[in-house]
Structure formats: structure tokens, C-alpha cells
Short mmCIF file of C-alpha atoms in Angstrom, two decimals:
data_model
loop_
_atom_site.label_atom_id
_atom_site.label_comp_id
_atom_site.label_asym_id
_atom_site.label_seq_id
_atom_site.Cartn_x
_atom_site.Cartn_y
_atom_site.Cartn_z
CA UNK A 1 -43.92 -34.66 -90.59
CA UNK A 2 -41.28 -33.41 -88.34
CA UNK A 3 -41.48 -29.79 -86.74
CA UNK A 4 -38.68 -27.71 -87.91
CA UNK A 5 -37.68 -26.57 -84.44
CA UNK A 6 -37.71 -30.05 -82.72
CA UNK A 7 -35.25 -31.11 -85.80
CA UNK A 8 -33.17 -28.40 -85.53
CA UNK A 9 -32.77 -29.05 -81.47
CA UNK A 10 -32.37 -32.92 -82.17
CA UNK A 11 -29.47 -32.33 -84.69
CA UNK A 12 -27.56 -29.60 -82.78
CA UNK A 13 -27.73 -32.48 -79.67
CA UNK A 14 -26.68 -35.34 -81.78
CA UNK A 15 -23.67 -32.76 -83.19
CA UNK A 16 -23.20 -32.08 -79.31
CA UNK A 17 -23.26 -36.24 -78.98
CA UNK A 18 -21.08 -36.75 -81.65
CA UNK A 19 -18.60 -34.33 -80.88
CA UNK A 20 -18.10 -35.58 -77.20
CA UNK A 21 -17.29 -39.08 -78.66
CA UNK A 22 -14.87 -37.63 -81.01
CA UNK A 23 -13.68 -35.98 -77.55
CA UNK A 24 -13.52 -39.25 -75.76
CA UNK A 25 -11.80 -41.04 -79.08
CA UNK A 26 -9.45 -38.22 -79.48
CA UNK A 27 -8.23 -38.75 -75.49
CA UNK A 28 -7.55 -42.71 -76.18
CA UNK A 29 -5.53 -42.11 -79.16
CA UNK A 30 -3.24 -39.33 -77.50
CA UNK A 31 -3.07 -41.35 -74.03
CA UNK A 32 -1.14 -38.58 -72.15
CA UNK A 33 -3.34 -37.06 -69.52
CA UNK A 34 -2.04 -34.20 -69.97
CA UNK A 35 -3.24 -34.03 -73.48
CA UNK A 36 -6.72 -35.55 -72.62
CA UNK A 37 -7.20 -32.73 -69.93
CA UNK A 38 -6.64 -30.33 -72.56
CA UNK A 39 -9.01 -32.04 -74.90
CA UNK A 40 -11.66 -32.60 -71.79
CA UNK A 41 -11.42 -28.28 -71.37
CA UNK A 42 -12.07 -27.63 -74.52
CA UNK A 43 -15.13 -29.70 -74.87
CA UNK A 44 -16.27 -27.24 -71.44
CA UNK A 45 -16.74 -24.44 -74.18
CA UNK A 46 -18.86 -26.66 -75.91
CA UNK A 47 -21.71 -27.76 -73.96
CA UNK A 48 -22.42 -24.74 -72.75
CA UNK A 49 -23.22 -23.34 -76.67
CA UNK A 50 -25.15 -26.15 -77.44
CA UNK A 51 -27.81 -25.79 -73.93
CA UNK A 52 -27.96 -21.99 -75.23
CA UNK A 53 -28.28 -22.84 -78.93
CA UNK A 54 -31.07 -25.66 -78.30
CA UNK A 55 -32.81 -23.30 -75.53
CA UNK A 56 -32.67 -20.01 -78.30
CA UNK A 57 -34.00 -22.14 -80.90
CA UNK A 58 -36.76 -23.97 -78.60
CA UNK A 59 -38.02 -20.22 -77.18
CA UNK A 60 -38.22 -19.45 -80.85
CA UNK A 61 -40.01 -21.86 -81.62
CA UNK A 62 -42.71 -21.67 -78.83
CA UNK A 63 -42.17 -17.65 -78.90
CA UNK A 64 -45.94 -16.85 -79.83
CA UNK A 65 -47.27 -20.05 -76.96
CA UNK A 66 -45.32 -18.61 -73.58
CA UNK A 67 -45.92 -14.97 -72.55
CA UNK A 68 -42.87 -12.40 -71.94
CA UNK A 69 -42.68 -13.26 -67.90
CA UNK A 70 -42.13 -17.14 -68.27
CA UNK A 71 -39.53 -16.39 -71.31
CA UNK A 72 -37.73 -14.17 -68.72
CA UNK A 73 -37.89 -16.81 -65.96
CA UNK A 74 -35.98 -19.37 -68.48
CA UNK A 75 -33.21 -17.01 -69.78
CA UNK A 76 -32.73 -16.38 -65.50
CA UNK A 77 -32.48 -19.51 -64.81
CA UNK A 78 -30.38 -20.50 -67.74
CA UNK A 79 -27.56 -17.13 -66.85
CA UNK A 80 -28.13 -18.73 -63.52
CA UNK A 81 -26.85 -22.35 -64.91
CA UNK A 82 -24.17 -20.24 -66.81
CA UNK A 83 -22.70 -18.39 -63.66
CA UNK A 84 -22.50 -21.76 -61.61
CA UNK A 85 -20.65 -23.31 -64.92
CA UNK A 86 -18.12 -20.24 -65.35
CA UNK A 87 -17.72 -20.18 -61.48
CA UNK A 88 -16.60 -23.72 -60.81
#
């Protein structure tokens, strides 16, 4: 039987997956490039929501396993991935 969390985690990444190739799809069909750099920033927005979503829902999940300090330590180092991302 599948764990609830790991599901949920697997489906938001194959929604992530699936979205990209829509993305990628999407940029052959309009074949201007400046149409397909529009689509490529949008999908920016995306990824982004989908490492927080499937990190919130994993720390959920192992809430009760990891004690307060290590939680902290992720959520740093994931505003840290955030910063570099929003900082280009």
C-alpha cells in the first residue's frame, strides 16, 4: 500500500513533469522565440511552487520523525535555494 505523502509528492512531480512538456510542446507549435521565451518564464514560476509544495508536504509527513532544529535547517536552506533563484 502506498504512503499517502510519498503519493501526494509523486503526483505533484509528475504534474510538474507534465506541465514542462506541455511547456516544451507549446514552444514548437508557436515557433517564434519570442513567444517560447515568454512561455520558458512562465514555467520559472512554476518549479519553484512545486520544490516548496513537495518539500511542505514531505516535512509534513515526517513532522513527528525530525526534531524542530533539522526542520529549520531545511526551510534555510530551501529560502536559501529561493534567494539564488529570484536573484539570477
Amino acid at each position: 500500500m502506498l504512503n499517502k505523502i510519498v503519493l501526494s509528492m509523486s503526483m505533484l512531480r509528475m504534474l510538474s513533469g507534465t506541465i514542462e512538456i506541455c511547456a516544451a510542446l507549446l514552444m514548437l507549435r508557436l515557433n517564434e522565440v519570442d513567444k517560447a521565451l515568454l512561455v520558458n518564464s512562465s514555467l520559472a514560476l512554476v518549479g519553484p511552487l512545486i520544490l516548496i509544495s513537495t518539500t511542505t508536504i514531505g516535512l509534513v509527513g515526517m513532522s513527528d520523525k525530525i526534531s524542530y532544529s533539522k526542520m529549520l535547517w531545511i526551510v534555510a536552506g530551501i529560502a536559501c535555494l529561493m534567494i539564488g533563484i529570484i536573484k539570477k
